[in-house]
mmCIF file of C-alpha atoms and ligand atoms in Angstrom:
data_model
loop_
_atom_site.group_PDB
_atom_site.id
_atom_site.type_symbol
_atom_site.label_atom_id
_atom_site.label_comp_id
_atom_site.label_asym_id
_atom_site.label_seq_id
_atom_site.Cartn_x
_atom_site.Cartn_y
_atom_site.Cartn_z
ATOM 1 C CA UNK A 1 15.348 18.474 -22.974
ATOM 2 C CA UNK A 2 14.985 16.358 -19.577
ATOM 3 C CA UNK A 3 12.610 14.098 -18.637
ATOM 4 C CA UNK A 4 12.374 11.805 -15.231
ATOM 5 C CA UNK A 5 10.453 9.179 -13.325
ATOM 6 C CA UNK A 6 10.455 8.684 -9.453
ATOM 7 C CA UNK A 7 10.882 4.685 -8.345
ATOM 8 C CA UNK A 8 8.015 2.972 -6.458
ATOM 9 C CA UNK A 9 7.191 1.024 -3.573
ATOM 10 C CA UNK A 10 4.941 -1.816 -2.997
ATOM 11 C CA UNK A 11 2.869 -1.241 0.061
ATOM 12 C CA UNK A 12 1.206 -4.292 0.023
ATOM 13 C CA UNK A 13 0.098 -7.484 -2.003
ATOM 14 C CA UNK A 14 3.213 -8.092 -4.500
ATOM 15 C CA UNK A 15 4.008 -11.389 -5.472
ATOM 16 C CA UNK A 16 0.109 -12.177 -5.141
ATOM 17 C CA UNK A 17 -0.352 -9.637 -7.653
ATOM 18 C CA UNK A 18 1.246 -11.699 -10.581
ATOM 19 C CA UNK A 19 -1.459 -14.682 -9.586
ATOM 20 C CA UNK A 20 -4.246 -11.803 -10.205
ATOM 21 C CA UNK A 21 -5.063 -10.293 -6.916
ATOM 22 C CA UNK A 22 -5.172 -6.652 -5.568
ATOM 23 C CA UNK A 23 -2.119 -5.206 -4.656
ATOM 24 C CA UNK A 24 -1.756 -1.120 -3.907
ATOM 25 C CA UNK A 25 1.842 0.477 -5.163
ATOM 26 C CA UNK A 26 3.250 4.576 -4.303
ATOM 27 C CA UNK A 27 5.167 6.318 -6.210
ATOM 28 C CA UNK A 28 8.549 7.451 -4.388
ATOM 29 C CA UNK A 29 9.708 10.926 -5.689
ATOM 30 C CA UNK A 30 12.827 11.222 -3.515
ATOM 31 C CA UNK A 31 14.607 8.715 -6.291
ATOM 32 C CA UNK A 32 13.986 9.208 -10.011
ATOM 33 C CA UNK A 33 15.373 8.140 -13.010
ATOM 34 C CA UNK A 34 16.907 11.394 -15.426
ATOM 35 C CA UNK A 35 17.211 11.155 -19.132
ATOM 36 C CA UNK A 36 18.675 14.242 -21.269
ATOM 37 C CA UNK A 37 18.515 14.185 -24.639
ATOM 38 C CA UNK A 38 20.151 16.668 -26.994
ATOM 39 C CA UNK A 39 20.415 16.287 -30.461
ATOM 40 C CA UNK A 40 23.818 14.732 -31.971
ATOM 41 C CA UNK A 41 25.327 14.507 -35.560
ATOM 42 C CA UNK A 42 26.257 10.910 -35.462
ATOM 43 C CA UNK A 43 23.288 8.546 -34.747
ATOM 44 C CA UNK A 44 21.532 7.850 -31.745
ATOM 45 C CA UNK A 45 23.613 7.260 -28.648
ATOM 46 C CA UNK A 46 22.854 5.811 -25.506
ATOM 47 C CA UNK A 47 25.139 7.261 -22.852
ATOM 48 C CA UNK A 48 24.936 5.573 -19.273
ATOM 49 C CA UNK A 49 26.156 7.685 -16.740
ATOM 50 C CA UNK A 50 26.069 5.181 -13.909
ATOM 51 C CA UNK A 51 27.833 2.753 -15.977
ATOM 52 C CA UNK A 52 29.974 5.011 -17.677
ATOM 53 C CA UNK A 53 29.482 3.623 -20.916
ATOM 54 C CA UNK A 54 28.252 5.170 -24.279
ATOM 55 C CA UNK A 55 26.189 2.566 -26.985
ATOM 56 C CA UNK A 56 25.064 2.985 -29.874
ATOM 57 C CA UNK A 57 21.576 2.103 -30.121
ATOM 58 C CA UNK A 58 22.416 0.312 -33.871
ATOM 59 C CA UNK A 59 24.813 -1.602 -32.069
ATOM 60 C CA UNK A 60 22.377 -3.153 -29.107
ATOM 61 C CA UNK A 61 20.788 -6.367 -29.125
ATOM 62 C CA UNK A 62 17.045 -5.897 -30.253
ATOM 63 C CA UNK A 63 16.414 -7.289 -26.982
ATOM 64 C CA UNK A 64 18.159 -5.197 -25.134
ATOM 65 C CA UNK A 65 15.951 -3.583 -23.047
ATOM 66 C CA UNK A 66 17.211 -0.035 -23.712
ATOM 67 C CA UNK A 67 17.016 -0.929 -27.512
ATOM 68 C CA UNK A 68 13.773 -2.447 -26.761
ATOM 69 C CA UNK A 69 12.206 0.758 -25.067
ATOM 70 C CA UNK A 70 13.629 3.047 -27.551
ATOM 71 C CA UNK A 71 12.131 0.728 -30.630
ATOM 72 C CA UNK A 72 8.738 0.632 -29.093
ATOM 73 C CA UNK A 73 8.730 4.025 -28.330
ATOM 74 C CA UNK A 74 9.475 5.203 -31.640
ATOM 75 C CA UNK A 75 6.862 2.937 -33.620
ATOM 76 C CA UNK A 76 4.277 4.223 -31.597
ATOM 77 C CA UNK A 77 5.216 8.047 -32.578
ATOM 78 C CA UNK A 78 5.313 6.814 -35.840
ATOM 79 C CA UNK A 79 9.016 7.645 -36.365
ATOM 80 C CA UNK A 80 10.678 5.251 -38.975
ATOM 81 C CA UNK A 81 14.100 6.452 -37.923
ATOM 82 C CA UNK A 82 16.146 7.048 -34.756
ATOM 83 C CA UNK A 83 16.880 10.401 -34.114
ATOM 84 C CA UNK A 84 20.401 12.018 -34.646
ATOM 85 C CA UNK A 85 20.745 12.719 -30.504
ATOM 86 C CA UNK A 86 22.481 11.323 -27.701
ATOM 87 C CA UNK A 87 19.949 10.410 -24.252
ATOM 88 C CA UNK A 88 22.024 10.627 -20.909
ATOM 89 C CA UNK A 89 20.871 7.986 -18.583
ATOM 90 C CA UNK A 90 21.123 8.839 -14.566
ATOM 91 C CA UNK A 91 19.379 7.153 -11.911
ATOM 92 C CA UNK A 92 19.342 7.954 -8.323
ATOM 93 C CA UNK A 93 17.335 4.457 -7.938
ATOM 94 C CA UNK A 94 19.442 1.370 -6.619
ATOM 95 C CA UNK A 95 19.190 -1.604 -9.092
ATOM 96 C CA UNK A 96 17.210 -4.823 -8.217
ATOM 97 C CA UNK A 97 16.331 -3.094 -4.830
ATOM 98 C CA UNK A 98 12.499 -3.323 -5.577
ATOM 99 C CA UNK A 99 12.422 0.479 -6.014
ATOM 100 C CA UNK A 100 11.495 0.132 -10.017
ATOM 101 C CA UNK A 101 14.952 0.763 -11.323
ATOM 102 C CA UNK A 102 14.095 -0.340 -14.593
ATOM 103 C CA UNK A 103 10.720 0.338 -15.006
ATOM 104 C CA UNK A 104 11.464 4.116 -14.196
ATOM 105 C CA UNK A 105 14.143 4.085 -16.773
ATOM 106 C CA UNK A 106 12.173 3.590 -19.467
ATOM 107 C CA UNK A 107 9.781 5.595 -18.533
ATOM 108 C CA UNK A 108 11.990 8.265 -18.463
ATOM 109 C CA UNK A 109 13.109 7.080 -21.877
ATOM 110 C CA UNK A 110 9.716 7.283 -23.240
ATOM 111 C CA UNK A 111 9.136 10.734 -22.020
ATOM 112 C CA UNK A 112 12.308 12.243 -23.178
ATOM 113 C CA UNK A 113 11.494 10.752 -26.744
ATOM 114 C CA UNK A 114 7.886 11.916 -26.733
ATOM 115 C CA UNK A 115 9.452 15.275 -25.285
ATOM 116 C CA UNK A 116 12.250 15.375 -28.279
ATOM 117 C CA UNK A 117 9.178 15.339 -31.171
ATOM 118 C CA UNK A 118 6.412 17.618 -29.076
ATOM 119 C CA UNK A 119 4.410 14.708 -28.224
ATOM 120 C CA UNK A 120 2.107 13.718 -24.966
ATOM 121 C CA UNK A 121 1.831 10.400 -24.546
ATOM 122 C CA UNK A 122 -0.891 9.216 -22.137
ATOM 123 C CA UNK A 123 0.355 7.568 -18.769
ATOM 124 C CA UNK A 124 -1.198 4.383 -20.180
ATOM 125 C CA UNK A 125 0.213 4.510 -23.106
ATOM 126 C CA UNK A 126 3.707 5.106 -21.471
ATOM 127 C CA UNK A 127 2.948 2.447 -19.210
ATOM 128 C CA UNK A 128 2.133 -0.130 -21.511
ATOM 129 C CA UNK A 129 5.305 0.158 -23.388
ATOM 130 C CA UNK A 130 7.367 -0.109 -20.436
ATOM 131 C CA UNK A 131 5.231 -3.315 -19.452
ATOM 132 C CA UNK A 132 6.607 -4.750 -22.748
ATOM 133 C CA UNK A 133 10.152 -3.789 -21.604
ATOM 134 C CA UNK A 134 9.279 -5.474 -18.045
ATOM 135 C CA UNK A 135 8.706 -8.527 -19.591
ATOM 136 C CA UNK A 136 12.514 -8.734 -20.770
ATOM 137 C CA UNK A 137 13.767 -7.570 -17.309
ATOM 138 C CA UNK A 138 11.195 -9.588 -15.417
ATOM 139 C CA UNK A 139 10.119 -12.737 -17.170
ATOM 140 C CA UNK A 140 6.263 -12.817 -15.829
ATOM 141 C CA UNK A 141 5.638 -8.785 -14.174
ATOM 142 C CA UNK A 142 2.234 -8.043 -13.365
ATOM 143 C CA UNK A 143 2.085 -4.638 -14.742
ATOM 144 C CA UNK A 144 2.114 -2.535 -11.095
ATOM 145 C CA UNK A 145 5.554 -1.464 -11.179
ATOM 146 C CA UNK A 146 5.050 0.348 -14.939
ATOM 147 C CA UNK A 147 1.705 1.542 -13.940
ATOM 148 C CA UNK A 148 2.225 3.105 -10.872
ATOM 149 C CA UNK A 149 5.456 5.173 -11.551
ATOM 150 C CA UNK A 150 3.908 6.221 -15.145
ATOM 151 C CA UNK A 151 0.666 7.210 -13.486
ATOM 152 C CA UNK A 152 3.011 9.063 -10.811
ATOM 153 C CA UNK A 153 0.073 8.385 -7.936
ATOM 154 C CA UNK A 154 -0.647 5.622 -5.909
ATOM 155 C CA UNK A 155 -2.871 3.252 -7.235
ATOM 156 C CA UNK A 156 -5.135 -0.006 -6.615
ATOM 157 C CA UNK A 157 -4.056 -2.653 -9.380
ATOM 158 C CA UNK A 158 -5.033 -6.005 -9.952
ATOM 159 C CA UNK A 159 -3.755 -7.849 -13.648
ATOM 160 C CA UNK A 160 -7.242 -10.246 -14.085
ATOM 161 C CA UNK A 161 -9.644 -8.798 -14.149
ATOM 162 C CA UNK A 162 -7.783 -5.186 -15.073
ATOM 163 C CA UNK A 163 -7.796 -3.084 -12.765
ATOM 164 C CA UNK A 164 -5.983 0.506 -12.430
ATOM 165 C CA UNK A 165 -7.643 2.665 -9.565
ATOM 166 C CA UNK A 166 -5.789 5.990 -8.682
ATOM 167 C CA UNK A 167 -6.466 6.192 -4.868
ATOM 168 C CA UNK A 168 -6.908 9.458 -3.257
ATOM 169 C CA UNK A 169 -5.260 9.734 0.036
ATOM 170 C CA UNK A 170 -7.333 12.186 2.193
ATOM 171 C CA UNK A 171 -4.587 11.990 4.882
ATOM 172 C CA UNK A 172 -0.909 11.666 4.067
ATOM 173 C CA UNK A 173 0.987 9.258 5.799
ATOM 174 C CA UNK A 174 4.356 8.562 6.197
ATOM 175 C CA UNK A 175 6.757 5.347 5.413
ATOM 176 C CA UNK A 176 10.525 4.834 6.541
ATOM 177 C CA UNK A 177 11.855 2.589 3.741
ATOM 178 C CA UNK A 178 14.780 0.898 4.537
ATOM 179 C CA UNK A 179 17.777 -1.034 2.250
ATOM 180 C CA UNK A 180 19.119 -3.766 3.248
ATOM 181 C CA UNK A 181 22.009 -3.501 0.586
ATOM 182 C CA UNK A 182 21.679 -6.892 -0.653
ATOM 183 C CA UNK A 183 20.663 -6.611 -4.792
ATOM 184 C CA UNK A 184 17.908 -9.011 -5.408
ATOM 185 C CA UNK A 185 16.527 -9.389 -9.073
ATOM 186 C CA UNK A 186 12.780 -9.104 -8.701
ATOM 187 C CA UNK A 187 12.905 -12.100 -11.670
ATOM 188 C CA UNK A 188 14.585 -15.116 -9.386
ATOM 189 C CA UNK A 189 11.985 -14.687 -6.352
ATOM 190 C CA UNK A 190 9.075 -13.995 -8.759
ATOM 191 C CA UNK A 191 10.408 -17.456 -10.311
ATOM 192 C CA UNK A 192 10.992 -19.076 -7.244
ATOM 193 C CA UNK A 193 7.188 -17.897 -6.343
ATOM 194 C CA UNK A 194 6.307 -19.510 -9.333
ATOM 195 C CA UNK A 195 8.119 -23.319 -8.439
ATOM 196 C CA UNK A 196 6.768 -22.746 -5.082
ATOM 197 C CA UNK A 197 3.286 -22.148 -6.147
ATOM 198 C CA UNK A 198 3.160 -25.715 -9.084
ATOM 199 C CA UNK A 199 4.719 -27.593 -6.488
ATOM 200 C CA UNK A 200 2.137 -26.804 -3.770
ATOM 201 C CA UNK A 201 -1.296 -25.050 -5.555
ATOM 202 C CA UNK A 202 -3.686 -24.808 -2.748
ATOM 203 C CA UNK A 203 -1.407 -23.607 -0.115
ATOM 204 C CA UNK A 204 -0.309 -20.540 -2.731
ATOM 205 C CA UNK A 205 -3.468 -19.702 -3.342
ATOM 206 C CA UNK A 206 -4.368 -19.327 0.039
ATOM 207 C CA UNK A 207 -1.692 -17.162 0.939
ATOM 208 C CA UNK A 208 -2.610 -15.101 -2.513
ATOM 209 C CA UNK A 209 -5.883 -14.524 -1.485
ATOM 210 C CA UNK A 210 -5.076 -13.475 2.067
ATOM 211 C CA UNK A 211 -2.538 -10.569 0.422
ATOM 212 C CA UNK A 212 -5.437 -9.728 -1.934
ATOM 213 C CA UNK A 213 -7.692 -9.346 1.338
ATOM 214 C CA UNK A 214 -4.969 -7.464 3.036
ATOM 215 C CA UNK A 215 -4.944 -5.295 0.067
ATOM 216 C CA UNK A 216 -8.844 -4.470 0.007
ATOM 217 C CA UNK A 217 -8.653 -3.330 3.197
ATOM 218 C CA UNK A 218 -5.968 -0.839 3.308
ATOM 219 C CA UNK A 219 -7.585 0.759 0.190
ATOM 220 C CA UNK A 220 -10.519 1.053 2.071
ATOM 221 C CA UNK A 221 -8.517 2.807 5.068
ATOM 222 C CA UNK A 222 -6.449 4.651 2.788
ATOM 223 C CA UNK A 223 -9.179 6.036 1.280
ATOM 224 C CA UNK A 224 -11.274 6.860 4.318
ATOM 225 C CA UNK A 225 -8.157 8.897 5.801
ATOM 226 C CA UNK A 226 -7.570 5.830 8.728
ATOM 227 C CA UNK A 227 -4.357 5.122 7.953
ATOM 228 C CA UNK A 228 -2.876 4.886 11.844
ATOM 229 C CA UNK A 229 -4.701 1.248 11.187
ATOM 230 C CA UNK A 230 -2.630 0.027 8.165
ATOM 231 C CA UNK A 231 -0.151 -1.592 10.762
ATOM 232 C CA UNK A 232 -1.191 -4.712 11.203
ATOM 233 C CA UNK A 233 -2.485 -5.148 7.779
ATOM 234 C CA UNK A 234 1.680 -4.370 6.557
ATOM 235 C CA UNK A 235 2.797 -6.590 10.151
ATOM 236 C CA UNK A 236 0.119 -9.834 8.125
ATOM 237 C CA UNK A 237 1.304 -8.929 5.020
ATOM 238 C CA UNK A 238 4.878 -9.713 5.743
ATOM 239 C CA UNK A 239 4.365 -12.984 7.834
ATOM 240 C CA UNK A 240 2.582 -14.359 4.290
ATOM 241 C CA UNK A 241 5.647 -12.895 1.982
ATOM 242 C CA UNK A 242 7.854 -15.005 4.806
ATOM 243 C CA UNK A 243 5.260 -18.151 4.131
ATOM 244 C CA UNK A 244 5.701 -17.685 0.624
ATOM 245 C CA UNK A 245 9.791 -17.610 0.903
ATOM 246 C CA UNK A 246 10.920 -14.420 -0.189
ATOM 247 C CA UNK A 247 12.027 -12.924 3.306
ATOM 248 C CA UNK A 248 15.435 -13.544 4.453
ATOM 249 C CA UNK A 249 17.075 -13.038 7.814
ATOM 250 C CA UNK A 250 18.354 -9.222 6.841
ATOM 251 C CA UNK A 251 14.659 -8.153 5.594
ATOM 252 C CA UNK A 252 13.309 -10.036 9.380
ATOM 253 C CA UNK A 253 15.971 -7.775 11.122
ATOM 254 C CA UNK A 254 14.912 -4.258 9.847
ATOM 255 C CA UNK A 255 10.875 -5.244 10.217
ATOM 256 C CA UNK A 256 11.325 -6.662 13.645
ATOM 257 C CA UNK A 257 14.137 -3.006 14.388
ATOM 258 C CA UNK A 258 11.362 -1.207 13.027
ATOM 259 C CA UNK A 259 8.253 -2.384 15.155
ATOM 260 C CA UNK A 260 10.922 -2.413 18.299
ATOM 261 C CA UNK A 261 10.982 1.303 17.546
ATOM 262 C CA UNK A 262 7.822 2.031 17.608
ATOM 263 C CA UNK A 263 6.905 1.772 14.169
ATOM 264 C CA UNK A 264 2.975 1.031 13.301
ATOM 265 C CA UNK A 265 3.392 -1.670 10.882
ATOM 266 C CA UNK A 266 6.727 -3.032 9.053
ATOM 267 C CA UNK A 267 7.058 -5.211 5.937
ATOM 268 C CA UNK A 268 9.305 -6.076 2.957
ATOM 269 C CA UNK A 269 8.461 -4.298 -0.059
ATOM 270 C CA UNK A 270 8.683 -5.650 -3.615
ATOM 271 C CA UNK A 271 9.966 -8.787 -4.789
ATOM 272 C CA UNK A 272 12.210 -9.570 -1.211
ATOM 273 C CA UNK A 273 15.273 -11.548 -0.400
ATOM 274 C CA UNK A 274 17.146 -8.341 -0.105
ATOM 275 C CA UNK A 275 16.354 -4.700 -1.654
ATOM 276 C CA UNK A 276 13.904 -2.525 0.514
ATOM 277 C CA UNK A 277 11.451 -3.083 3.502
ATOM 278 C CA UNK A 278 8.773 -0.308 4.724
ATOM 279 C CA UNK A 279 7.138 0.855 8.032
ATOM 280 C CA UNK A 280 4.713 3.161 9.005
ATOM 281 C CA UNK A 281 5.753 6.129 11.015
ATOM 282 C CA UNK A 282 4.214 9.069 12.767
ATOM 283 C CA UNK A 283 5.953 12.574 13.928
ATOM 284 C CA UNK A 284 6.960 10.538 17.114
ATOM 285 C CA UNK A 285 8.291 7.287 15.580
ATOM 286 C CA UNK A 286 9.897 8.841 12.777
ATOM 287 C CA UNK A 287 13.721 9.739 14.434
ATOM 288 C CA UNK A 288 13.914 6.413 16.195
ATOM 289 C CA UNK A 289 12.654 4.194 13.421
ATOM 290 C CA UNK A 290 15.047 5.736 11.087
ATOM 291 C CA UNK A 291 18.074 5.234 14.074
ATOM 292 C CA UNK A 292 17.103 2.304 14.914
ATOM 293 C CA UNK A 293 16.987 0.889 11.153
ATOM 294 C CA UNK A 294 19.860 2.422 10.454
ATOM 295 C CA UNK A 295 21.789 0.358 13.905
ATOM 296 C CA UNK A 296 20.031 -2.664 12.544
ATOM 297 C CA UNK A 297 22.493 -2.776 9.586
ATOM 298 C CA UNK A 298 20.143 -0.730 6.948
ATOM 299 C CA UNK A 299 23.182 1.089 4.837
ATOM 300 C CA UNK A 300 20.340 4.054 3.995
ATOM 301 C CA UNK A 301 17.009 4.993 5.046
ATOM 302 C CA UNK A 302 14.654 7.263 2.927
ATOM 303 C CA UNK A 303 11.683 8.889 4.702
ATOM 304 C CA UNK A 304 8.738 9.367 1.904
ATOM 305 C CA UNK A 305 5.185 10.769 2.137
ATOM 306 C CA UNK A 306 1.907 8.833 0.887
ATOM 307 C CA UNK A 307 -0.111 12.002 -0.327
ATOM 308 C CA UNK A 308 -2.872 12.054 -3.924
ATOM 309 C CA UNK A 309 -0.034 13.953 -6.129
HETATM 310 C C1 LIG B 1 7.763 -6.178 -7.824
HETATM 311 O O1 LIG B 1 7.818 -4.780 -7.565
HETATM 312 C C2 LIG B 1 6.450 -6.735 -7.402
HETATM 313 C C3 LIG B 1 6.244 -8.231 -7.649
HETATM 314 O O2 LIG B 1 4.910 -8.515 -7.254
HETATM 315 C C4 LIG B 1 6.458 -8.613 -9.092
HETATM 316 C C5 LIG B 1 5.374 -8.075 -10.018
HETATM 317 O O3 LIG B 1 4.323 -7.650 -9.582
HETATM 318 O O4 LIG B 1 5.619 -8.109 -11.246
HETATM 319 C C6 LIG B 1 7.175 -9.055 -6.777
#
């Protein structure tokens, strides 16, 4: 029995997001998180493929996030016991590259359990438990990164009030995202965010509520199918992520390589300081954006469509 879960992208308003504005996330399908599970005489095992290691989930830490996922999991199938099977973890998603690593892991977890004893769990559901399992990885996560790759669709979220909006996207578009190779745990800039934000209150919030305007609006042109203008919505989105701190000189490179190219908008994407930035490209664009990332030091570049599925 296999289950997976694609990674994500933020396309615009994270970090504002955990101070309770808008922000709108996309699932990314060309990664994905694979979990196997077969059954197995001698306990539950954990094997890791990308780590090469095999656990045993008696042995983990409770806190352990893969402990953690499995535990919740379980209680809410109502199963007292762990089942006699080994899950195979493999991920095609970098780690701490703000493409949801984590997050889709135990999703995948969760569906390969629910899978193993002929359950459905609603996408909420699944998402909720991961959120719990965020909260170990994370420290303070708003909840999009769970929601959006357990929903599978892109989707307008805000934490306060709670929000979760699946958007329909009338016209596909198209987004180059490219890695800078530098792994950068979403936790330290979400914490930096956070000394940033007690040390200096009303300039934070101002920036928040710009991303949370930013965000507003390229729902609305999302949803009306005018996506050519979500440019320089992404192009304003990233100057505030560089007020805020969380850019670095590698993330600068790739936007500015990007636009050079001819690409519609560029940003960073996710929690910044490394891991992945986005642009907008067209049929036209898309060749020289990718190049021209790629020249610009980017060690991969994935091409991934916007579309309702
Ligand atoms: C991480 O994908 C997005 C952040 O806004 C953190 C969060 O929302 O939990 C940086």
């Amino acid at each position: 029995m296999i289950a997976t879960a694609p990674g994500k992208i933020i396309l615009v308003g994270e970090h504002a997001v955990v101070y309770g504005r808008p922000a709108i996330a996309v699932p990314v399908s060309q990664v994905s998180a694979r979990v196997a599970i077969e059954d197995h005489a001698n306990g539950l095992l954990i094997r890791s493929r990308d780590l090469n290691r095999i656990d045993r989930y008696s042995d983990l830490d409770p806190t352990h996030p893969l402990a953690a996922i499995i535990r919740l999991t379980l209680s809410t199938l109502g199963e007292a016991a762990a089942p006699k099977a080994i899950l195979t973890l493999d991920s095609s998603i970098p780690i701490a590259s703000g493409l949801g690593s984590g997050a889709a892991v135990s999703t995948a977890i969760v569906r390969a359990l629910a899978k193993y004893y002929g359950r459905n769990l609603d996408p909420a559901v699944v998402s909720s438990l991961v959120h719990e399992v965020e909260k170990i990885h994370h420290g303070t996560p708003s909840g999009i990164d769970n929601t959006v790759i357990a929903f599978e669709r892109p989707v307008f979220f805000c934490r306060q009030p709670p929000i979760i909006e699946t958007l329909s996207v009338p016209r596909p578009f198209r987004l180059a995202i490219g890695n800078t190779g530098i792994a950068s745990p979403t936790k330290n800039t979400v914490g930096d965010v956070r000394r940033a934000w007690e040390a200096d209150r009303e300039k934070h919030e101002s920036l928040f509520d710009a991303c949370g305007i930013i965000a507003r609006h390229a729902r609305t042109l999302i949803e009306s199918g005018e996506t050519h203008h979500l440019g320089p919505l992404m192009i304003d989105n990233h100057r505030l992520l560089r007020e805020m701190g969380v850019s670095c000189a590698e993330l600068d490179a790739l936007v500015e390589a990007a636009l050079n190219a001819g690409a519609l908008g560029a940003k960073l994407s996710g929690g910044g300081r490394g891991g992945n930035m986005i642009a907008l490209i067209t049929d036209e664009t898309e060749a020289r954006v990718k190049e021209s990332l790629l020249n610009a030091g980017a060690p991969g570049v994935i091409v991934s469509e916007v579309s309702s599925q």
